[in-house]
Amino acid sequence: MSITRHNWTKEDILEIYNKPLMELLYDAATIHREHHDPNTVQVSTLLSIKTGGCPEDCGYCPQAARYHTNIEGNDLMSVQQVKAQALRAKSSGSSRVCMGAAWRNVKDGEEFDQVLEMVRTINKLDMEVCCTLGMITENQAQRLAEAGLYAYNHNLDSSEEYYKEVISTRGYEDRLETIDNVRKTNVTVCSGGIIGMGENIEDRAGMLVALSTLNPQPESVPINALVAVEGTPLEDQQPVSIWEMIRMVATTRIVMPETQVRLSAGRTEMTREGQAMCFFAGANSIFAGDKLLTTPNPDVDADMEMFKLLGLNPQKPFIKKMQPQTVEAQDSQYQALGEKPKWSRPEHTIERNEVAKQQAKALK
Ligand code: SF4
């Protein structure tokens, strides 16, 4: 049985990533079978509970207010709307609901209270609840934990070096601090990244070093292929090939044997054969639904057909960890402190982000 190591170096990881493909696949599939049921894949549903208008400048994101994209923004959804969507997701095989809000950070107040109520509501439907709400403080993480949150997502996106080429409005250390705040609670950590943003293989390895040397390692690691959206600074990036995706998934599986590896954005560009190779290499989760926040995704029926074809079963909830207990708002032991996370304000500028911002201004 392979053990979980926390001392991976970039050289170790590059050696794995660059192995002859058949060897890489064999090693990854062997480790996958030691730690997971190879015929079970978790189906998660990603809901954009508040879309667009974000003050950050992530170069890949159509929700950044400063770029001109065709997405329609919306205010925070109601608890009833979220409940209806979660029930629909559950009936089509999802065991996890991930709620995303285009916020830089969580602010204590009415909207956060509404999100806490969404968490309580979905946990009571016996589904794993995940949130991705931007930076959070320890107190905010504790309040989410008390409401019954199962996982918090905060991606590292890339290596520390390449991160500076994609985002200028906050630093890598801010990402790590939010992950650290989540770790102080019993909420599990979901953190991964995106390939195809113009980074090199060393950057991909660098991101895996940052994730795999966390102790404990994230329970969940999404691997996304960039979906280049018109109007964003990365609109002209060429799609990554399926072979790069397979190598990335396999390497992630080898360095983080117990983690749930999530085949995330970019699946519409992948064939079923390509996705099957990713499952063989250790991916054991997909996002279902025809949209992933704002970008296209295969529809649920097509995914269920693929599962049937491959003999895969959707994973039941709470297989890896017990369901958290929900504490009602009136019984909470944590008060809103009216605080917001402090973050570094890096001073560098990224030329392609500035160009996209100027083009958006000209179009207004
Ligand atoms: S990725 Fe998140 S933080 Fe970055 S611009 Fe988009 S919504 Fe904002």
mmCIF file of C-alpha atoms and ligand atoms in Angstrom:
data_model
loop_
_atom_site.group_PDB
_atom_site.id
_atom_site.type_symbol
_atom_site.label_atom_id
_atom_site.label_comp_id
_atom_site.label_asym_id
_atom_site.label_seq_id
_atom_site.Cartn_x
_atom_site.Cartn_y
_atom_site.Cartn_z
ATOM 1 C CA MET A 1 0.000 0.000 0.000
ATOM 2 C CA SER A 2 1.442 3.388 -0.994
ATOM 3 C CA ILE A 3 1.848 5.906 1.802
ATOM 4 C CA THR A 4 0.981 9.588 1.717
ATOM 5 C CA ARG A 5 4.141 11.704 1.478
ATOM 6 C CA HIS A 6 4.309 15.384 2.333
ATOM 7 C CA ASN A 7 7.834 16.042 1.078
ATOM 8 C CA TRP A 8 7.348 15.966 -2.697
ATOM 9 C CA THR A 9 9.746 18.160 -4.645
ATOM 10 C CA LYS A 10 9.291 19.693 -8.064
ATOM 11 C CA GLU A 11 11.941 17.301 -9.437
ATOM 12 C CA ASP A 12 10.110 14.231 -8.048
ATOM 13 C CA ILE A 13 6.859 15.407 -9.563
ATOM 14 C CA LEU A 14 8.356 16.255 -12.954
ATOM 15 C CA GLU A 15 9.889 12.797 -13.087
ATOM 16 C CA ILE A 16 6.447 11.280 -12.576
ATOM 17 C CA TYR A 17 4.681 13.642 -15.019
ATOM 18 C CA ASN A 18 7.204 12.900 -17.778
ATOM 19 C CA LYS A 19 7.212 9.099 -17.473
ATOM 20 C CA PRO A 20 6.318 7.064 -20.559
ATOM 21 C CA LEU A 21 2.518 7.248 -20.630
ATOM 22 C CA MET A 22 1.835 3.527 -20.146
ATOM 23 C CA GLU A 23 4.032 3.431 -17.066
ATOM 24 C CA LEU A 24 2.463 6.580 -15.670
ATOM 25 C CA LEU A 25 -1.030 5.165 -16.203
ATOM 26 C CA TYR A 26 -0.114 1.826 -14.653
ATOM 27 C CA ASP A 27 1.388 3.461 -11.551
ATOM 28 C CA ALA A 28 -1.520 5.874 -11.111
ATOM 29 C CA ALA A 29 -4.161 3.165 -11.643
ATOM 30 C CA THR A 30 -2.409 0.877 -9.137
ATOM 31 C CA ILE A 31 -2.359 3.565 -6.456
ATOM 32 C CA HIS A 32 -5.944 4.504 -7.274
ATOM 33 C CA ARG A 33 -7.099 0.923 -6.661
ATOM 34 C CA GLU A 34 -5.285 0.763 -3.320
ATOM 35 C CA HIS A 35 -7.206 3.758 -1.967
ATOM 36 C CA HIS A 36 -10.489 3.971 -3.879
ATOM 37 C CA ASP A 37 -13.139 1.886 -5.610
ATOM 38 C CA PRO A 38 -12.149 2.289 -9.298
ATOM 39 C CA ASN A 39 -15.762 1.870 -10.449
ATOM 40 C CA THR A 40 -17.164 4.669 -8.317
ATOM 41 C CA VAL A 41 -17.117 8.319 -9.340
ATOM 42 C CA GLN A 42 -18.684 11.123 -7.340
ATOM 43 C CA VAL A 43 -21.154 13.331 -9.174
ATOM 44 C CA SER A 44 -21.205 16.893 -7.840
ATOM 45 C CA THR A 45 -23.378 19.803 -8.870
ATOM 46 C CA LEU A 46 -21.946 23.289 -8.998
ATOM 47 C CA LEU A 47 -24.451 26.102 -8.434
ATOM 48 C CA SER A 48 -23.580 29.703 -9.071
ATOM 49 C CA ILE A 49 -25.547 31.289 -6.220
ATOM 50 C CA LYS A 50 -24.272 34.797 -7.035
ATOM 51 C CA THR A 51 -22.883 35.451 -10.492
ATOM 52 C CA GLY A 52 -20.659 38.217 -11.856
ATOM 53 C CA GLY A 53 -19.525 41.604 -10.607
ATOM 54 C CA CYS A 54 -16.405 40.328 -8.829
ATOM 55 C CA PRO A 55 -13.747 42.963 -8.011
ATOM 56 C CA GLU A 56 -10.814 40.545 -8.544
ATOM 57 C CA ASP A 57 -8.853 40.317 -11.807
ATOM 58 C CA CYS A 58 -8.374 36.548 -12.292
ATOM 59 C CA GLY A 59 -7.320 36.367 -15.947
ATOM 60 C CA TYR A 60 -9.421 33.284 -16.737
ATOM 61 C CA CYS A 61 -12.665 34.431 -15.163
ATOM 62 C CA PRO A 62 -15.679 35.854 -16.994
ATOM 63 C CA GLN A 63 -17.153 36.922 -13.648
ATOM 64 C CA ALA A 64 -14.532 39.617 -13.032
ATOM 65 C CA ALA A 65 -16.392 42.915 -13.315
ATOM 66 C CA ARG A 66 -13.483 44.599 -15.107
ATOM 67 C CA TYR A 67 -13.684 42.413 -18.247
ATOM 68 C CA HIS A 68 -16.382 42.587 -20.902
ATOM 69 C CA THR A 69 -17.936 39.124 -21.259
ATOM 70 C CA ASN A 70 -21.404 37.909 -22.172
ATOM 71 C CA ILE A 71 -22.358 36.392 -18.854
ATOM 72 C CA GLU A 72 -25.521 37.486 -17.115
ATOM 73 C CA GLY A 73 -24.928 38.431 -13.511
ATOM 74 C CA ASN A 74 -27.406 37.690 -10.754
ATOM 75 C CA ASP A 75 -27.853 38.638 -7.112
ATOM 76 C CA LEU A 76 -27.681 36.058 -4.367
ATOM 77 C CA MET A 77 -30.217 33.269 -4.930
ATOM 78 C CA SER A 78 -32.882 32.588 -2.331
ATOM 79 C CA VAL A 79 -32.697 29.580 -0.002
ATOM 80 C CA GLN A 80 -35.799 28.131 -1.695
ATOM 81 C CA GLN A 81 -34.236 28.408 -5.164
ATOM 82 C CA VAL A 82 -31.111 26.644 -3.934
ATOM 83 C CA LYS A 83 -33.147 23.926 -2.227
ATOM 84 C CA ALA A 84 -35.110 23.257 -5.430
ATOM 85 C CA GLN A 85 -31.887 22.933 -7.443
ATOM 86 C CA ALA A 86 -30.283 20.694 -4.832
ATOM 87 C CA LEU A 87 -33.294 18.363 -4.869
ATOM 88 C CA ARG A 88 -33.110 18.192 -8.645
ATOM 89 C CA ALA A 89 -29.382 17.428 -8.449
ATOM 90 C CA LYS A 90 -29.967 14.705 -5.855
ATOM 91 C CA SER A 91 -32.624 13.012 -7.986
ATOM 92 C CA SER A 92 -30.193 12.828 -10.898
ATOM 93 C CA GLY A 93 -27.397 11.161 -8.920
ATOM 94 C CA SER A 94 -25.425 14.049 -7.357
ATOM 95 C CA SER A 95 -24.195 13.486 -3.822
ATOM 96 C CA ARG A 96 -22.542 16.893 -3.423
ATOM 97 C CA VAL A 97 -23.656 20.456 -4.054
ATOM 98 C CA CYS A 98 -20.975 23.109 -4.408
ATOM 99 C CA MET A 99 -22.234 26.696 -4.127
ATOM 100 C CA GLY A 100 -20.108 29.401 -5.714
ATOM 101 C CA ALA A 101 -20.446 33.149 -5.132
ATOM 102 C CA ALA A 102 -18.378 35.652 -7.131
ATOM 103 C CA TRP A 103 -17.061 37.445 -4.065
ATOM 104 C CA ARG A 104 -13.506 38.524 -3.226
ATOM 105 C CA ASN A 105 -14.208 37.513 0.374
ATOM 106 C CA VAL A 106 -17.020 36.748 2.758
ATOM 107 C CA LYS A 107 -18.557 39.709 4.576
ATOM 108 C CA ASP A 108 -20.509 39.153 7.765
ATOM 109 C CA GLY A 109 -24.102 40.279 7.349
ATOM 110 C CA GLU A 110 -27.425 39.337 5.786
ATOM 111 C CA GLU A 111 -26.018 37.696 2.663
ATOM 112 C CA PHE A 112 -23.626 35.472 4.582
ATOM 113 C CA ASP A 113 -26.469 34.538 6.970
ATOM 114 C CA GLN A 114 -28.464 33.529 3.897
ATOM 115 C CA VAL A 115 -25.590 31.330 2.686
ATOM 116 C CA LEU A 116 -25.395 29.716 6.152
ATOM 117 C CA GLU A 117 -29.098 28.895 5.840
ATOM 118 C CA MET A 118 -28.459 27.353 2.396
ATOM 119 C CA VAL A 119 -25.753 25.166 3.964
ATOM 120 C CA ARG A 120 -28.150 24.027 6.718
ATOM 121 C CA THR A 121 -30.869 23.292 4.169
ATOM 122 C CA ILE A 122 -28.684 21.174 1.862
ATOM 123 C CA ASN A 123 -27.027 19.278 4.714
ATOM 124 C CA LYS A 124 -30.508 18.306 5.890
ATOM 125 C CA LEU A 125 -31.113 16.827 2.412
ATOM 126 C CA ASP A 126 -28.258 14.420 3.261
ATOM 127 C CA MET A 127 -25.975 15.779 0.581
ATOM 128 C CA GLU A 128 -22.376 16.914 1.014
ATOM 129 C CA VAL A 129 -22.289 20.725 0.948
ATOM 130 C CA CYS A 130 -19.311 22.652 -0.386
ATOM 131 C CA CYS A 131 -18.947 26.429 -0.699
ATOM 132 C CA THR A 132 -16.574 28.592 -2.690
ATOM 133 C CA LEU A 133 -17.047 32.174 -1.511
ATOM 134 C CA GLY A 134 -13.563 33.686 -1.725
ATOM 135 C CA MET A 135 -11.336 34.480 1.236
ATOM 136 C CA ILE A 136 -12.697 33.742 4.717
ATOM 137 C CA THR A 137 -11.611 34.300 8.305
ATOM 138 C CA GLU A 138 -11.389 31.558 10.909
ATOM 139 C CA ASN A 139 -14.602 32.754 12.572
ATOM 140 C CA GLN A 140 -16.475 32.641 9.258
ATOM 141 C CA ALA A 141 -15.106 29.143 8.603
ATOM 142 C CA GLN A 142 -16.313 28.071 12.076
ATOM 143 C CA ARG A 143 -19.784 29.433 11.369
ATOM 144 C CA LEU A 144 -19.919 27.505 8.089
ATOM 145 C CA ALA A 145 -18.740 24.354 9.886
ATOM 146 C CA GLU A 146 -21.475 24.744 12.494
ATOM 147 C CA ALA A 147 -24.105 25.096 9.776
ATOM 148 C CA GLY A 148 -23.056 21.699 8.408
ATOM 149 C CA LEU A 149 -20.560 22.563 5.677
ATOM 150 C CA TYR A 150 -18.678 19.484 4.453
ATOM 151 C CA ALA A 151 -16.018 21.166 2.253
ATOM 152 C CA TYR A 152 -14.676 24.594 1.380
ATOM 153 C CA ASN A 153 -13.149 25.207 -2.037
ATOM 154 C CA HIS A 154 -10.349 27.701 -2.572
ATOM 155 C CA ASN A 155 -8.129 26.883 -5.547
ATOM 156 C CA LEU A 156 -4.417 27.659 -5.728
ATOM 157 C CA ASP A 157 -4.940 27.909 -9.509
ATOM 158 C CA SER A 158 -1.254 27.414 -10.514
ATOM 159 C CA SER A 159 2.282 27.535 -9.129
ATOM 160 C CA GLU A 160 3.201 30.490 -6.921
ATOM 161 C CA GLU A 161 5.390 31.860 -9.742
ATOM 162 C CA TYR A 162 2.764 31.632 -12.485
ATOM 163 C CA TYR A 163 -0.052 32.862 -10.219
ATOM 164 C CA LYS A 164 1.543 36.316 -10.525
ATOM 165 C CA GLU A 165 0.952 36.173 -14.298
ATOM 166 C CA VAL A 166 -2.757 35.540 -13.864
ATOM 167 C CA ILE A 167 -3.958 37.503 -10.817
ATOM 168 C CA SER A 168 -2.680 40.801 -9.453
ATOM 169 C CA THR A 169 -5.361 41.713 -6.919
ATOM 170 C CA ARG A 170 -4.299 39.266 -4.195
ATOM 171 C CA GLY A 171 -1.334 37.029 -3.415
ATOM 172 C CA TYR A 172 -0.702 33.279 -3.224
ATOM 173 C CA GLU A 173 -0.173 33.600 0.518
ATOM 174 C CA ASP A 174 -3.745 34.920 0.848
ATOM 175 C CA ARG A 175 -5.012 31.718 -0.758
ATOM 176 C CA LEU A 176 -2.953 29.626 1.651
ATOM 177 C CA GLU A 177 -4.241 31.612 4.612
ATOM 178 C CA THR A 178 -7.874 30.903 3.750
ATOM 179 C CA ILE A 179 -7.027 27.197 3.390
ATOM 180 C CA ASP A 180 -5.372 27.402 6.797
ATOM 181 C CA ASN A 181 -8.482 29.015 8.306
ATOM 182 C CA VAL A 182 -10.627 26.195 6.931
ATOM 183 C CA ARG A 183 -8.193 23.642 8.394
ATOM 184 C CA LYS A 184 -8.828 25.046 11.885
ATOM 185 C CA THR A 185 -12.379 23.653 11.622
ATOM 186 C CA ASN A 186 -13.684 20.188 10.798
ATOM 187 C CA VAL A 187 -14.557 21.268 7.245
ATOM 188 C CA THR A 188 -12.599 19.413 4.544
ATOM 189 C CA VAL A 189 -10.420 21.304 2.059
ATOM 190 C CA CYS A 190 -10.991 21.350 -1.700
ATOM 191 C CA SER A 191 -8.197 23.064 -3.633
ATOM 192 C CA GLY A 192 -6.831 22.560 -7.120
ATOM 193 C CA GLY A 193 -6.097 24.507 -10.237
ATOM 194 C CA ILE A 194 -6.351 25.127 -13.930
ATOM 195 C CA ILE A 195 -4.077 23.947 -16.726
ATOM 196 C CA GLY A 196 -3.850 25.624 -20.115
ATOM 197 C CA MET A 197 -3.381 29.213 -18.915
ATOM 198 C CA GLY A 198 0.021 29.480 -20.632
ATOM 199 C CA GLU A 199 1.944 27.949 -17.728
ATOM 200 C CA ASN A 200 4.735 25.437 -18.331
ATOM 201 C CA ILE A 201 5.062 21.920 -16.966
ATOM 202 C CA GLU A 202 7.267 23.176 -14.109
ATOM 203 C CA ASP A 203 4.356 25.387 -13.011
ATOM 204 C CA ARG A 204 1.998 22.423 -13.013
ATOM 205 C CA ALA A 205 4.500 20.518 -10.892
ATOM 206 C CA GLY A 206 4.909 23.589 -8.662
ATOM 207 C CA MET A 207 1.180 23.678 -7.984
ATOM 208 C CA LEU A 208 1.202 19.979 -7.095
ATOM 209 C CA VAL A 209 4.139 20.589 -4.723
ATOM 210 C CA ALA A 210 2.142 23.353 -2.986
ATOM 211 C CA LEU A 211 -0.919 21.101 -2.600
ATOM 212 C CA SER A 212 0.777 17.808 -1.767
ATOM 213 C CA THR A 213 3.065 19.278 0.901
ATOM 214 C CA LEU A 214 0.091 20.605 2.860
ATOM 215 C CA ASN A 215 -0.375 18.412 5.892
ATOM 216 C CA PRO A 216 -3.022 17.067 5.741
ATOM 217 C CA GLN A 217 -3.321 17.123 1.976
ATOM 218 C CA PRO A 218 -6.593 18.540 0.574
ATOM 219 C CA GLU A 219 -9.350 15.928 0.659
ATOM 220 C CA SER A 220 -10.404 17.115 -2.789
ATOM 221 C CA VAL A 221 -8.379 18.442 -5.745
ATOM 222 C CA PRO A 222 -10.182 19.747 -8.846
ATOM 223 C CA ILE A 223 -8.149 19.712 -12.056
ATOM 224 C CA ASN A 224 -9.625 22.119 -14.590
ATOM 225 C CA ALA A 225 -8.730 22.660 -18.241
ATOM 226 C CA LEU A 226 -9.050 26.336 -19.101
ATOM 227 C CA VAL A 227 -12.237 27.281 -20.911
ATOM 228 C CA ALA A 228 -11.040 30.403 -22.760
ATOM 229 C CA VAL A 229 -13.878 32.923 -22.600
ATOM 230 C CA GLU A 230 -14.074 35.859 -25.007
ATOM 231 C CA GLY A 231 -13.345 39.155 -23.305
ATOM 232 C CA THR A 232 -11.081 37.669 -20.616
ATOM 233 C CA PRO A 233 -7.303 38.191 -20.783
ATOM 234 C CA LEU A 234 -6.873 34.474 -21.565
ATOM 235 C CA GLU A 235 -9.372 34.422 -24.450
ATOM 236 C CA ASP A 236 -6.728 33.413 -27.017
ATOM 237 C CA GLN A 237 -5.225 30.481 -25.142
ATOM 238 C CA GLN A 238 -5.212 27.264 -27.140
ATOM 239 C CA PRO A 239 -7.026 24.308 -25.501
ATOM 240 C CA VAL A 240 -4.827 21.810 -23.666
ATOM 241 C CA SER A 241 -4.616 18.377 -25.234
ATOM 242 C CA ILE A 242 -6.268 15.419 -23.553
ATOM 243 C CA TRP A 243 -2.819 13.888 -23.059
ATOM 244 C CA GLU A 244 -1.806 16.777 -20.816
ATOM 245 C CA MET A 245 -5.003 16.372 -18.828
ATOM 246 C CA ILE A 246 -4.401 12.626 -18.426
ATOM 247 C CA ARG A 247 -0.810 13.233 -17.288
ATOM 248 C CA MET A 248 -1.953 15.886 -14.811
ATOM 249 C CA VAL A 249 -4.693 13.664 -13.352
ATOM 250 C CA ALA A 250 -2.342 10.666 -13.082
ATOM 251 C CA THR A 251 0.394 12.707 -11.407
ATOM 252 C CA THR A 252 -2.112 14.223 -8.961
ATOM 253 C CA ARG A 253 -3.351 10.742 -8.089
ATOM 254 C CA ILE A 254 0.190 9.461 -7.426
ATOM 255 C CA VAL A 255 1.265 12.362 -5.187
ATOM 256 C CA MET A 256 -2.076 12.592 -3.355
ATOM 257 C CA PRO A 257 -3.261 8.981 -3.124
ATOM 258 C CA GLU A 258 -6.213 9.512 -0.787
ATOM 259 C CA THR A 259 -7.565 12.679 -2.343
ATOM 260 C CA GLN A 260 -10.707 12.848 -4.420
ATOM 261 C CA VAL A 261 -9.382 14.005 -7.805
ATOM 262 C CA ARG A 262 -12.027 15.986 -9.667
ATOM 263 C CA LEU A 263 -12.201 16.138 -13.445
ATOM 264 C CA SER A 264 -13.673 19.617 -13.618
ATOM 265 C CA ALA A 265 -13.940 22.372 -16.268
ATOM 266 C CA GLY A 266 -13.178 21.556 -19.887
ATOM 267 C CA ARG A 267 -15.020 18.233 -20.177
ATOM 268 C CA THR A 268 -17.102 19.432 -23.149
ATOM 269 C CA GLU A 269 -13.884 19.353 -25.188
ATOM 270 C CA MET A 270 -13.057 15.790 -24.109
ATOM 271 C CA THR A 271 -14.263 12.620 -25.787
ATOM 272 C CA ARG A 272 -15.662 9.766 -23.725
ATOM 273 C CA GLU A 273 -12.479 7.834 -24.486
ATOM 274 C CA GLY A 274 -10.427 10.712 -23.092
ATOM 275 C CA GLN A 275 -12.552 10.929 -19.963
ATOM 276 C CA ALA A 276 -12.342 7.138 -19.521
ATOM 277 C CA MET A 277 -8.538 7.436 -19.559
ATOM 278 C CA CYS A 278 -8.778 10.145 -16.876
ATOM 279 C CA PHE A 279 -10.948 7.854 -14.692
ATOM 280 C CA PHE A 280 -8.433 5.052 -15.232
ATOM 281 C CA ALA A 281 -5.642 7.452 -14.222
ATOM 282 C CA GLY A 282 -7.400 8.213 -10.931
ATOM 283 C CA ALA A 283 -10.031 10.890 -11.456
ATOM 284 C CA ASN A 284 -12.995 9.982 -9.272
ATOM 285 C CA SER A 285 -15.348 12.907 -9.468
ATOM 286 C CA ILE A 286 -17.080 14.977 -12.119
ATOM 287 C CA PHE A 287 -19.288 18.040 -12.018
ATOM 288 C CA ALA A 288 -22.725 17.486 -13.490
ATOM 289 C CA GLY A 289 -25.145 19.943 -15.059
ATOM 290 C CA ASP A 290 -25.076 21.844 -18.312
ATOM 291 C CA LYS A 291 -23.159 24.760 -16.787
ATOM 292 C CA LEU A 292 -20.072 24.989 -14.582
ATOM 293 C CA LEU A 293 -20.664 28.359 -12.913
ATOM 294 C CA THR A 294 -20.736 30.211 -16.242
ATOM 295 C CA THR A 295 -18.993 27.913 -18.731
ATOM 296 C CA PRO A 296 -20.535 24.980 -20.668
ATOM 297 C CA ASN A 297 -20.528 21.413 -19.309
ATOM 298 C CA PRO A 298 -21.954 18.097 -20.599
ATOM 299 C CA ASP A 299 -25.596 17.516 -19.597
ATOM 300 C CA VAL A 300 -26.482 15.011 -16.867
ATOM 301 C CA ASP A 301 -28.164 12.489 -19.190
ATOM 302 C CA ALA A 302 -25.058 12.317 -21.383
ATOM 303 C CA ASP A 303 -22.932 11.765 -18.269
ATOM 304 C CA MET A 304 -25.218 9.010 -16.993
ATOM 305 C CA GLU A 305 -25.009 7.310 -20.399
ATOM 306 C CA MET A 306 -21.223 7.499 -20.147
ATOM 307 C CA PHE A 307 -21.347 5.980 -16.638
ATOM 308 C CA LYS A 308 -23.467 3.100 -17.982
ATOM 309 C CA LEU A 309 -21.091 2.537 -20.869
ATOM 310 C CA LEU A 310 -18.073 2.434 -18.543
ATOM 311 C CA GLY A 311 -19.781 0.508 -15.721
ATOM 312 C CA LEU A 312 -19.295 3.379 -13.274
ATOM 313 C CA ASN A 313 -21.525 4.035 -10.264
ATOM 314 C CA PRO A 314 -22.186 7.438 -8.699
ATOM 315 C CA GLN A 315 -20.596 7.661 -5.242
ATOM 316 C CA LYS A 316 -22.896 7.895 -2.224
ATOM 317 C CA PRO A 317 -22.458 10.901 0.096
ATOM 318 C CA PHE A 318 -20.320 10.796 3.264
ATOM 319 C CA ILE A 319 -18.243 7.772 2.195
ATOM 320 C CA LYS A 320 -14.965 9.418 3.235
ATOM 321 C CA LYS A 321 -16.109 11.293 6.352
ATOM 322 C CA MET A 322 -19.192 11.420 8.561
ATOM 323 C CA GLN A 323 -21.989 13.856 7.829
ATOM 324 C CA PRO A 324 -21.568 17.046 9.886
ATOM 325 C CA GLN A 325 -24.326 17.943 12.353
ATOM 326 C CA THR A 326 -26.213 21.138 11.624
ATOM 327 C CA VAL A 327 -26.496 23.649 14.463
ATOM 328 C CA GLU A 328 -29.446 26.028 14.024
ATOM 329 C CA ALA A 329 -28.754 29.782 13.831
ATOM 330 C CA GLN A 330 -30.326 30.477 17.249
ATOM 331 C CA ASP A 331 -28.107 27.837 18.922
ATOM 332 C CA SER A 332 -24.854 29.028 17.356
ATOM 333 C CA GLN A 333 -21.868 29.493 19.643
ATOM 334 C CA TYR A 334 -20.154 31.825 17.163
ATOM 335 C CA GLN A 335 -21.174 35.431 16.688
ATOM 336 C CA ALA A 336 -20.634 37.469 13.574
ATOM 337 C CA LEU A 337 -17.551 39.553 14.329
ATOM 338 C CA GLY A 338 -18.104 41.997 11.479
ATOM 339 C CA GLU A 339 -14.610 41.243 10.271
ATOM 340 C CA LYS A 340 -13.238 40.651 6.831
ATOM 341 C CA PRO A 341 -10.091 38.805 5.844
ATOM 342 C CA LYS A 342 -6.971 40.917 5.452
ATOM 343 C CA TRP A 343 -5.154 40.324 2.225
ATOM 344 C CA SER A 344 -1.945 41.483 0.598
ATOM 345 C CA ARG A 345 -2.320 43.883 -2.285
ATOM 346 C CA PRO A 346 0.441 42.951 -4.699
ATOM 347 C CA GLU A 347 1.580 45.952 -6.682
ATOM 348 C CA HIS A 348 2.500 44.331 -9.961
ATOM 349 C CA THR A 349 0.429 44.722 -13.113
ATOM 350 C CA ILE A 350 -0.246 42.044 -15.707
ATOM 351 C CA GLU A 351 -0.205 43.417 -19.204
ATOM 352 C CA ARG A 352 -2.852 41.156 -20.729
ATOM 353 C CA ASN A 353 -5.214 41.852 -17.786
ATOM 354 C CA GLU A 354 -4.731 45.597 -18.319
ATOM 355 C CA VAL A 355 -5.404 45.265 -22.067
ATOM 356 C CA ALA A 356 -8.645 43.317 -21.430
ATOM 357 C CA LYS A 357 -9.712 45.948 -18.882
ATOM 358 C CA GLN A 358 -9.095 48.802 -21.355
ATOM 359 C CA GLN A 359 -10.996 46.965 -24.104
ATOM 360 C CA ALA A 360 -13.939 46.459 -21.740
ATOM 361 C CA LYS A 361 -13.920 50.176 -20.869
ATOM 362 C CA ALA A 362 -13.966 51.104 -24.542
ATOM 363 C CA LEU A 363 -17.025 48.880 -25.086
ATOM 364 C CA LYS A 364 -19.045 50.424 -22.228
HETATM 365 S S1 SF4 B 1 -12.257 33.432 -10.049
HETATM 366 FE FE1 SF4 B 1 -13.477 34.036 -8.270
HETATM 367 S S2 SF4 B 1 -12.245 35.626 -7.303
HETATM 368 FE FE2 SF4 B 1 -11.451 35.439 -9.399
HETATM 369 S S3 SF4 B 1 -12.610 36.989 -10.594
HETATM 370 FE FE3 SF4 B 1 -13.715 35.020 -10.764
HETATM 371 S S4 SF4 B 1 -15.263 35.106 -9.155
HETATM 372 FE FE4 SF4 B 1 -13.718 36.669 -8.662
#
